[in-house]
Amino acid sequence: TDIVNVKKAIELKPNFADHWRNLGSSYGSKKEYDKAIAAFQKSVSINPGDADIKRFLDMTVQMKNGERK
């Protein structure tokens, strides 16, 4: 699955923000919002200047809270 593949990529390059963003997106598509939020937060911690990752994080929090579909 996508999640398994992304986790393997993270094992190889744990400080690569895009891998964490991809993991967050994969979890988000499965409505596993807590896991998605954690992955996006890790991505932001690695690359705090990436506005797209922050936007994905914000949208996922809104979806978790039922504010967005």
PDB file of N, CA, C and O in Angstrom:
ATOM      1  N   THR A   1       0.837  -1.193   0.000  1.00  0.00           N
ATOM      2  CA  THR A   1       0.000   0.000   0.000  1.00  0.00           C
ATOM      3  C   THR A   1       0.872   1.244   0.000  1.00  0.00           C
ATOM      4  O   THR A   1       2.074   1.184   0.238  1.00  0.00           O
ATOM      5  N   ASP A   2       0.243   2.374  -0.234  1.00  0.00           N
ATOM      6  CA  ASP A   2       0.982   3.641  -0.229  1.00  0.00           C
ATOM      7  C   ASP A   2       1.643   3.888   1.122  1.00  0.00           C
ATOM      8  O   ASP A   2       2.789   4.325   1.185  1.00  0.00           O
ATOM      9  N   ILE A   3       0.921   3.604   2.177  1.00  0.00           N
ATOM     10  CA  ILE A   3       1.444   3.874   3.517  1.00  0.00           C
ATOM     11  C   ILE A   3       2.692   3.040   3.785  1.00  0.00           C
ATOM     12  O   ILE A   3       3.682   3.553   4.306  1.00  0.00           O
ATOM     13  N   VAL A   4       2.657   1.784   3.410  1.00  0.00           N
ATOM     14  CA  VAL A   4       3.818   0.911   3.615  1.00  0.00           C
ATOM     15  C   VAL A   4       5.018   1.447   2.834  1.00  0.00           C
ATOM     16  O   VAL A   4       6.131   1.521   3.365  1.00  0.00           O
ATOM     17  N   ASN A   5       4.792   1.840   1.595  1.00  0.00           N
ATOM     18  CA  ASN A   5       5.887   2.346   0.764  1.00  0.00           C
ATOM     19  C   ASN A   5       6.468   3.645   1.315  1.00  0.00           C
ATOM     20  O   ASN A   5       7.681   3.846   1.314  1.00  0.00           O
ATOM     21  N   VAL A   6       5.601   4.528   1.785  1.00  0.00           N
ATOM     22  CA  VAL A   6       6.080   5.797   2.330  1.00  0.00           C
ATOM     23  C   VAL A   6       6.852   5.556   3.625  1.00  0.00           C
ATOM     24  O   VAL A   6       7.884   6.177   3.859  1.00  0.00           O
ATOM     25  N   LYS A   7       6.376   4.631   4.445  1.00  0.00           N
ATOM     26  CA  LYS A   7       7.096   4.322   5.686  1.00  0.00           C
ATOM     27  C   LYS A   7       8.496   3.776   5.381  1.00  0.00           C
ATOM     28  O   LYS A   7       9.444   4.085   6.098  1.00  0.00           O
ATOM     29  N   LYS A   8       8.614   2.983   4.334  1.00  0.00           N
ATOM     30  CA  LYS A   8       9.931   2.478   3.922  1.00  0.00           C
ATOM     31  C   LYS A   8      10.828   3.630   3.495  1.00  0.00           C
ATOM     32  O   LYS A   8      12.013   3.659   3.820  1.00  0.00           O
ATOM     33  N   ALA A   9      10.259   4.585   2.764  1.00  0.00           N
ATOM     34  CA  ALA A   9      11.028   5.754   2.329  1.00  0.00           C
ATOM     35  C   ALA A   9      11.476   6.571   3.537  1.00  0.00           C
ATOM     36  O   ALA A   9      12.605   7.078   3.579  1.00  0.00           O
ATOM     37  N   ILE A  10      10.605   6.695   4.541  1.00  0.00           N
ATOM     38  CA  ILE A  10      10.949   7.435   5.755  1.00  0.00           C
ATOM     39  C   ILE A  10      12.089   6.751   6.500  1.00  0.00           C
ATOM     40  O   ILE A  10      12.974   7.417   7.041  1.00  0.00           O
ATOM     41  N   GLU A  11      12.091   5.424   6.509  1.00  0.00           N
ATOM     42  CA  GLU A  11      13.189   4.699   7.154  1.00  0.00           C
ATOM     43  C   GLU A  11      14.524   5.050   6.504  1.00  0.00           C
ATOM     44  O   GLU A  11      15.540   5.157   7.183  1.00  0.00           O
ATOM     45  N   LEU A  12      14.512   5.232   5.191  1.00  0.00           N
ATOM     46  CA  LEU A  12      15.743   5.543   4.460  1.00  0.00           C
ATOM     47  C   LEU A  12      16.158   7.001   4.622  1.00  0.00           C
ATOM     48  O   LEU A  12      17.343   7.308   4.692  1.00  0.00           O
ATOM     49  N   LYS A  13      15.171   7.905   4.646  1.00  0.00           N
ATOM     50  CA  LYS A  13      15.452   9.339   4.755  1.00  0.00           C
ATOM     51  C   LYS A  13      14.465   9.967   5.738  1.00  0.00           C
ATOM     52  O   LYS A  13      13.504  10.615   5.333  1.00  0.00           O
ATOM     53  N   PRO A  14      14.692   9.769   7.036  1.00  0.00           N
ATOM     54  CA  PRO A  14      13.708  10.234   8.030  1.00  0.00           C
ATOM     55  C   PRO A  14      13.586  11.751   8.133  1.00  0.00           C
ATOM     56  O   PRO A  14      12.588  12.241   8.661  1.00  0.00           O
ATOM     57  N   ASN A  15      14.527  12.488   7.637  1.00  0.00           N
ATOM     58  CA  ASN A  15      14.474  13.949   7.725  1.00  0.00           C
ATOM     59  C   ASN A  15      14.103  14.608   6.402  1.00  0.00           C
ATOM     60  O   ASN A  15      14.401  15.775   6.174  1.00  0.00           O
ATOM     61  N   PHE A  16      13.437  13.867   5.544  1.00  0.00           N
ATOM     62  CA  PHE A  16      12.973  14.391   4.262  1.00  0.00           C
ATOM     63  C   PHE A  16      11.485  14.730   4.410  1.00  0.00           C
ATOM     64  O   PHE A  16      10.631  13.853   4.522  1.00  0.00           O
ATOM     65  N   ALA A  17      11.181  16.021   4.462  1.00  0.00           N
ATOM     66  CA  ALA A  17       9.827  16.498   4.771  1.00  0.00           C
ATOM     67  C   ALA A  17       8.772  15.962   3.808  1.00  0.00           C
ATOM     68  O   ALA A  17       7.641  15.687   4.219  1.00  0.00           O
ATOM     69  N   ASP A  18       9.131  15.802   2.538  1.00  0.00           N
ATOM     70  CA  ASP A  18       8.140  15.339   1.553  1.00  0.00           C
ATOM     71  C   ASP A  18       7.616  13.945   1.884  1.00  0.00           C
ATOM     72  O   ASP A  18       6.453  13.640   1.628  1.00  0.00           O
ATOM     73  N   HIS A  19       8.473  13.094   2.442  1.00  0.00           N
ATOM     74  CA  HIS A  19       8.008  11.754   2.815  1.00  0.00           C
ATOM     75  C   HIS A  19       6.936  11.847   3.897  1.00  0.00           C
ATOM     76  O   HIS A  19       5.921  11.151   3.844  1.00  0.00           O
ATOM     77  N   TRP A  20       7.159  12.693   4.870  1.00  0.00           N
ATOM     78  CA  TRP A  20       6.180  12.869   5.942  1.00  0.00           C
ATOM     79  C   TRP A  20       4.889  13.479   5.418  1.00  0.00           C
ATOM     80  O   TRP A  20       3.797  13.106   5.835  1.00  0.00           O
ATOM     81  N   ARG A  21       5.015  14.425   4.480  1.00  0.00           N
ATOM     82  CA  ARG A  21       3.819  15.003   3.860  1.00  0.00           C
ATOM     83  C   ARG A  21       3.040  13.933   3.109  1.00  0.00           C
ATOM     84  O   ARG A  21       1.817  13.861   3.201  1.00  0.00           O
ATOM     85  N   ASN A  22       3.744  13.083   2.382  1.00  0.00           N
ATOM     86  CA  ASN A  22       3.081  12.006   1.650  1.00  0.00           C
ATOM     87  C   ASN A  22       2.383  11.037   2.604  1.00  0.00           C
ATOM     88  O   ASN A  22       1.283  10.558   2.312  1.00  0.00           O
ATOM     89  N   LEU A  23       3.021  10.765   3.740  1.00  0.00           N
ATOM     90  CA  LEU A  23       2.398   9.890   4.729  1.00  0.00           C
ATOM     91  C   LEU A  23       1.130  10.536   5.275  1.00  0.00           C
ATOM     92  O   LEU A  23       0.087   9.884   5.402  1.00  0.00           O
ATOM     93  N   GLY A  24       1.201  11.824   5.568  1.00  0.00           N
ATOM     94  CA  GLY A  24       0.028  12.542   6.040  1.00  0.00           C
ATOM     95  C   GLY A  24      -1.101  12.508   5.025  1.00  0.00           C
ATOM     96  O   GLY A  24      -2.267  12.295   5.383  1.00  0.00           O
ATOM     97  N   SER A  25      -0.772  12.704   3.775  1.00  0.00           N
ATOM     98  CA  SER A  25      -1.790  12.666   2.719  1.00  0.00           C
ATOM     99  C   SER A  25      -2.416  11.279   2.610  1.00  0.00           C
ATOM    100  O   SER A  25      -3.633  11.147   2.438  1.00  0.00           O
ATOM    101  N   SER A  26      -1.592  10.246   2.733  1.00  0.00           N
ATOM    102  CA  SER A  26      -2.104   8.874   2.653  1.00  0.00           C
ATOM    103  C   SER A  26      -3.056   8.582   3.808  1.00  0.00           C
ATOM    104  O   SER A  26      -4.135   8.016   3.610  1.00  0.00           O
ATOM    105  N   TYR A  27      -2.657   8.971   5.009  1.00  0.00           N
ATOM    106  CA  TYR A  27      -3.546   8.768   6.157  1.00  0.00           C
ATOM    107  C   TYR A  27      -4.812   9.612   6.027  1.00  0.00           C
ATOM    108  O   TYR A  27      -5.903   9.149   6.348  1.00  0.00           O
ATOM    109  N   GLY A  28      -4.664  10.828   5.563  1.00  0.00           N
ATOM    110  CA  GLY A  28      -5.821  11.696   5.408  1.00  0.00           C
ATOM    111  C   GLY A  28      -6.839  11.127   4.439  1.00  0.00           C
ATOM    112  O   GLY A  28      -8.052  11.207   4.677  1.00  0.00           O
ATOM    113  N   SER A  29      -6.361  10.527   3.356  1.00  0.00           N
ATOM    114  CA  SER A  29      -7.281   9.953   2.373  1.00  0.00           C
ATOM    115  C   SER A  29      -8.056   8.771   2.950  1.00  0.00           C
ATOM    116  O   SER A  29      -9.131   8.433   2.469  1.00  0.00           O
ATOM    117  N   LYS A  30      -7.513   8.175   4.012  1.00  0.00           N
ATOM    118  CA  LYS A  30      -8.193   7.066   4.688  1.00  0.00           C
ATOM    119  C   LYS A  30      -8.985   7.541   5.912  1.00  0.00           C
ATOM    120  O   LYS A  30      -9.466   6.736   6.693  1.00  0.00           O
ATOM    121  N   LYS A  31      -9.047   8.867   6.079  1.00  0.00           N
ATOM    122  CA  LYS A  31      -9.750   9.488   7.206  1.00  0.00           C
ATOM    123  C   LYS A  31      -9.134   9.118   8.557  1.00  0.00           C
ATOM    124  O   LYS A  31      -9.812   9.138   9.577  1.00  0.00           O
ATOM    125  N   GLU A  32      -7.855   8.806   8.550  1.00  0.00           N
ATOM    126  CA  GLU A  32      -7.121   8.557   9.784  1.00  0.00           C
ATOM    127  C   GLU A  32      -6.449   9.875  10.167  1.00  0.00           C
ATOM    128  O   GLU A  32      -5.247  10.055  10.037  1.00  0.00           O
ATOM    129  N   TYR A  33      -7.289  10.797  10.643  1.00  0.00           N
ATOM    130  CA  TYR A  33      -6.863  12.180  10.806  1.00  0.00           C
ATOM    131  C   TYR A  33      -5.784  12.370  11.868  1.00  0.00           C
ATOM    132  O   TYR A  33      -4.872  13.179  11.669  1.00  0.00           O
ATOM    133  N   ASP A  34      -5.852  11.649  12.971  1.00  0.00           N
ATOM    134  CA  ASP A  34      -4.821  11.820  14.002  1.00  0.00           C
ATOM    135  C   ASP A  34      -3.446  11.447  13.472  1.00  0.00           C
ATOM    136  O   ASP A  34      -2.463  12.148  13.714  1.00  0.00           O
ATOM    137  N   LYS A  35      -3.378  10.348  12.737  1.00  0.00           N
ATOM    138  CA  LYS A  35      -2.099   9.929  12.149  1.00  0.00           C
ATOM    139  C   LYS A  35      -1.651  10.917  11.075  1.00  0.00           C
ATOM    140  O   LYS A  35      -0.456  11.216  10.961  1.00  0.00           O
ATOM    141  N   ALA A  36      -2.601  11.416  10.295  1.00  0.00           N
ATOM    142  CA  ALA A  36      -2.269  12.391   9.256  1.00  0.00           C
ATOM    143  C   ALA A  36      -1.721  13.669   9.884  1.00  0.00           C
ATOM    144  O   ALA A  36      -0.697  14.204   9.432  1.00  0.00           O
ATOM    145  N   ILE A  37      -2.370  14.130  10.943  1.00  0.00           N
ATOM    146  CA  ILE A  37      -1.934  15.355  11.613  1.00  0.00           C
ATOM    147  C   ILE A  37      -0.530  15.184  12.175  1.00  0.00           C
ATOM    148  O   ILE A  37       0.322  16.068  12.019  1.00  0.00           O
ATOM    149  N   ALA A  38      -0.259  14.043  12.792  1.00  0.00           N
ATOM    150  CA  ALA A  38       1.074  13.791  13.347  1.00  0.00           C
ATOM    151  C   ALA A  38       2.139  13.809  12.249  1.00  0.00           C
ATOM    152  O   ALA A  38       3.223  14.371  12.421  1.00  0.00           O
ATOM    153  N   ALA A  39       1.821  13.207  11.102  1.00  0.00           N
ATOM    154  CA  ALA A  39       2.777  13.183   9.993  1.00  0.00           C
ATOM    155  C   ALA A  39       3.000  14.589   9.432  1.00  0.00           C
ATOM    156  O   ALA A  39       4.143  14.980   9.156  1.00  0.00           O
ATOM    157  N   PHE A  40       1.923  15.355   9.275  1.00  0.00           N
ATOM    158  CA  PHE A  40       2.074  16.726   8.779  1.00  0.00           C
ATOM    159  C   PHE A  40       2.860  17.581   9.772  1.00  0.00           C
ATOM    160  O   PHE A  40       3.688  18.404   9.372  1.00  0.00           O
ATOM    161  N   GLN A  41       2.628  17.382  11.065  1.00  0.00           N
ATOM    162  CA  GLN A  41       3.379  18.135  12.068  1.00  0.00           C
ATOM    163  C   GLN A  41       4.869  17.809  11.989  1.00  0.00           C
ATOM    164  O   GLN A  41       5.710  18.701  12.113  1.00  0.00           O
ATOM    165  N   LYS A  42       5.191  16.547  11.762  1.00  0.00           N
ATOM    166  CA  LYS A  42       6.603  16.159  11.613  1.00  0.00           C
ATOM    167  C   LYS A  42       7.192  16.833  10.372  1.00  0.00           C
ATOM    168  O   LYS A  42       8.313  17.342  10.403  1.00  0.00           O
ATOM    169  N   SER A  43       6.430  16.857   9.300  1.00  0.00           N
ATOM    170  CA  SER A  43       6.895  17.498   8.074  1.00  0.00           C
ATOM    171  C   SER A  43       7.150  18.982   8.298  1.00  0.00           C
ATOM    172  O   SER A  43       8.170  19.521   7.860  1.00  0.00           O
ATOM    173  N   VAL A  44       6.234  19.651   9.006  1.00  0.00           N
ATOM    174  CA  VAL A  44       6.407  21.074   9.312  1.00  0.00           C
ATOM    175  C   VAL A  44       7.634  21.295  10.185  1.00  0.00           C
ATOM    176  O   VAL A  44       8.375  22.263   9.989  1.00  0.00           O
ATOM    177  N   SER A  45       7.880  20.377  11.123  1.00  0.00           N
ATOM    178  CA  SER A  45       9.048  20.546  12.001  1.00  0.00           C
ATOM    179  C   SER A  45      10.357  20.439  11.218  1.00  0.00           C
ATOM    180  O   SER A  45      11.342  21.069  11.569  1.00  0.00           O
ATOM    181  N   ILE A  46      10.336  19.658  10.146  1.00  0.00           N
ATOM    182  CA  ILE A  46      11.531  19.500   9.313  1.00  0.00           C
ATOM    183  C   ILE A  46      11.678  20.686   8.361  1.00  0.00           C
ATOM    184  O   ILE A  46      12.784  21.169   8.118  1.00  0.00           O
ATOM    185  N   ASN A  47      10.553  21.148   7.832  1.00  0.00           N
ATOM    186  CA  ASN A  47      10.577  22.217   6.834  1.00  0.00           C
ATOM    187  C   ASN A  47       9.531  23.272   7.182  1.00  0.00           C
ATOM    188  O   ASN A  47       8.473  23.351   6.546  1.00  0.00           O
ATOM    189  N   PRO A  48       9.800  24.089   8.205  1.00  0.00           N
ATOM    190  CA  PRO A  48       8.799  25.045   8.677  1.00  0.00           C
ATOM    191  C   PRO A  48       8.427  26.135   7.676  1.00  0.00           C
ATOM    192  O   PRO A  48       7.395  26.781   7.825  1.00  0.00           O
ATOM    193  N   GLY A  49       9.207  26.318   6.642  1.00  0.00           N
ATOM    194  CA  GLY A  49       8.916  27.356   5.661  1.00  0.00           C
ATOM    195  C   GLY A  49       7.984  26.928   4.550  1.00  0.00           C
ATOM    196  O   GLY A  49       7.622  27.737   3.697  1.00  0.00           O
ATOM    197  N   ASP A  50       7.563  25.662   4.540  1.00  0.00           N
ATOM    198  CA  ASP A  50       6.720  25.153   3.458  1.00  0.00           C
ATOM    199  C   ASP A  50       5.247  25.454   3.750  1.00  0.00           C
ATOM    200  O   ASP A  50       4.612  24.808   4.573  1.00  0.00           O
ATOM    201  N   ALA A  51       4.717  26.441   3.052  1.00  0.00           N
ATOM    202  CA  ALA A  51       3.329  26.869   3.271  1.00  0.00           C
ATOM    203  C   ALA A  51       2.327  25.787   2.876  1.00  0.00           C
ATOM    204  O   ALA A  51       1.256  25.692   3.479  1.00  0.00           O
ATOM    205  N   ASP A  52       2.658  24.968   1.878  1.00  0.00           N
ATOM    206  CA  ASP A  52       1.740  23.913   1.448  1.00  0.00           C
ATOM    207  C   ASP A  52       1.516  22.894   2.560  1.00  0.00           C
ATOM    208  O   ASP A  52       0.388  22.462   2.798  1.00  0.00           O
ATOM    209  N   ILE A  53       2.588  22.505   3.228  1.00  0.00           N
ATOM    210  CA  ILE A  53       2.456  21.527   4.309  1.00  0.00           C
ATOM    211  C   ILE A  53       1.587  22.105   5.425  1.00  0.00           C
ATOM    212  O   ILE A  53       0.718  21.415   5.965  1.00  0.00           O
ATOM    213  N   LYS A  54       1.798  23.366   5.757  1.00  0.00           N
ATOM    214  CA  LYS A  54       0.980  24.006   6.796  1.00  0.00           C
ATOM    215  C   LYS A  54      -0.482  24.043   6.375  1.00  0.00           C
ATOM    216  O   LYS A  54      -1.384  23.834   7.194  1.00  0.00           O
ATOM    217  N   ARG A  55      -0.729  24.278   5.105  1.00  0.00           N
ATOM    218  CA  ARG A  55      -2.098  24.297   4.595  1.00  0.00           C
ATOM    219  C   ARG A  55      -2.732  22.911   4.707  1.00  0.00           C
ATOM    220  O   ARG A  55      -3.884  22.770   5.137  1.00  0.00           O
ATOM    221  N   PHE A  56      -1.969  21.869   4.345  1.00  0.00           N
ATOM    222  CA  PHE A  56      -2.478  20.496   4.472  1.00  0.00           C
ATOM    223  C   PHE A  56      -2.787  20.174   5.931  1.00  0.00           C
ATOM    224  O   PHE A  56      -3.805  19.548   6.235  1.00  0.00           O
ATOM    225  N   LEU A  57      -1.911  20.595   6.826  1.00  0.00           N
ATOM    226  CA  LEU A  57      -2.132  20.375   8.256  1.00  0.00           C
ATOM    227  C   LEU A  57      -3.410  21.067   8.711  1.00  0.00           C
ATOM    228  O   LEU A  57      -4.260  20.448   9.368  1.00  0.00           O
ATOM    229  N   ASP A  58      -3.568  22.320   8.341  1.00  0.00           N
ATOM    230  CA  ASP A  58      -4.764  23.074   8.735  1.00  0.00           C
ATOM    231  C   ASP A  58      -6.042  22.425   8.187  1.00  0.00           C
ATOM    232  O   ASP A  58      -7.042  22.306   8.902  1.00  0.00           O
ATOM    233  N   MET A  59      -6.010  22.015   6.931  1.00  0.00           N
ATOM    234  CA  MET A  59      -7.186  21.387   6.330  1.00  0.00           C
ATOM    235  C   MET A  59      -7.529  20.077   7.035  1.00  0.00           C
ATOM    236  O   MET A  59      -8.698  19.770   7.258  1.00  0.00           O
ATOM    237  N   THR A  60      -6.510  19.314   7.403  1.00  0.00           N
ATOM    238  CA  THR A  60      -6.742  18.033   8.064  1.00  0.00           C
ATOM    239  C   THR A  60      -7.336  18.234   9.452  1.00  0.00           C
ATOM    240  O   THR A  60      -8.255  17.509   9.848  1.00  0.00           O
ATOM    241  N   VAL A  61      -6.854  19.230  10.167  1.00  0.00           N
ATOM    242  CA  VAL A  61      -7.434  19.545  11.476  1.00  0.00           C
ATOM    243  C   VAL A  61      -8.909  19.936  11.309  1.00  0.00           C
ATOM    244  O   VAL A  61      -9.771  19.495  12.081  1.00  0.00           O
ATOM    245  N   GLN A  62      -9.204  20.721  10.293  1.00  0.00           N
ATOM    246  CA  GLN A  62     -10.584  21.123  10.041  1.00  0.00           C
ATOM    247  C   GLN A  62     -11.459  19.913   9.697  1.00  0.00           C
ATOM    248  O   GLN A  62     -12.604  19.808  10.151  1.00  0.00           O
ATOM    249  N   MET A  63     -10.930  18.982   8.911  1.00  0.00           N
ATOM    250  CA  MET A  63     -11.689  17.785   8.576  1.00  0.00           C
ATOM    251  C   MET A  63     -11.946  16.945   9.829  1.00  0.00           C
ATOM    252  O   MET A  63     -13.048  16.438  10.035  1.00  0.00           O
ATOM    253  N   LYS A  64     -10.929  16.807  10.668  1.00  0.00           N
ATOM    254  CA  LYS A  64     -11.080  16.043  11.900  1.00  0.00           C
ATOM    255  C   LYS A  64     -12.165  16.665  12.779  1.00  0.00           C
ATOM    256  O   LYS A  64     -12.952  15.954  13.403  1.00  0.00           O
ATOM    257  N   ASN A  65     -12.214  17.969  12.824  1.00  0.00           N
ATOM    258  CA  ASN A  65     -13.180  18.680  13.665  1.00  0.00           C
ATOM    259  C   ASN A  65     -14.550  18.825  13.007  1.00  0.00           C
ATOM    260  O   ASN A  65     -15.435  19.456  13.574  1.00  0.00           O
ATOM    261  N   GLY A  66     -14.706  18.289  11.809  1.00  0.00           N
ATOM    262  CA  GLY A  66     -15.987  18.353  11.113  1.00  0.00           C
ATOM    263  C   GLY A  66     -16.279  19.701  10.497  1.00  0.00           C
ATOM    264  O   GLY A  66     -17.409  19.962  10.082  1.00  0.00           O
ATOM    265  N   GLU A  67     -15.259  20.545  10.395  1.00  0.00           N
ATOM    266  CA  GLU A  67     -15.455  21.872   9.828  1.00  0.00           C
ATOM    267  C   GLU A  67     -15.293  21.900   8.319  1.00  0.00           C
ATOM    268  O   GLU A  67     -15.565  22.884   7.672  1.00  0.00           O
ATOM    269  N   ARG A  68     -14.825  20.808   7.768  1.00  0.00           N
ATOM    270  CA  ARG A  68     -14.534  20.740   6.340  1.00  0.00           C
ATOM    271  C   ARG A  68     -14.766  19.299   5.884  1.00  0.00           C
ATOM    272  O   ARG A  68     -14.494  18.371   6.607  1.00  0.00           O
ATOM    273  N   LYS A  69     -15.241  19.156   4.651  1.00  0.00           N
ATOM    274  CA  LYS A  69     -15.442  17.808   4.122  1.00  0.00           C
ATOM    275  C   LYS A  69     -14.557  17.551   2.944  1.00  0.00           C
ATOM    276  O   LYS A  69     -14.073  18.387   2.305  1.00  0.00           O
TER     277      LYS A  69
END
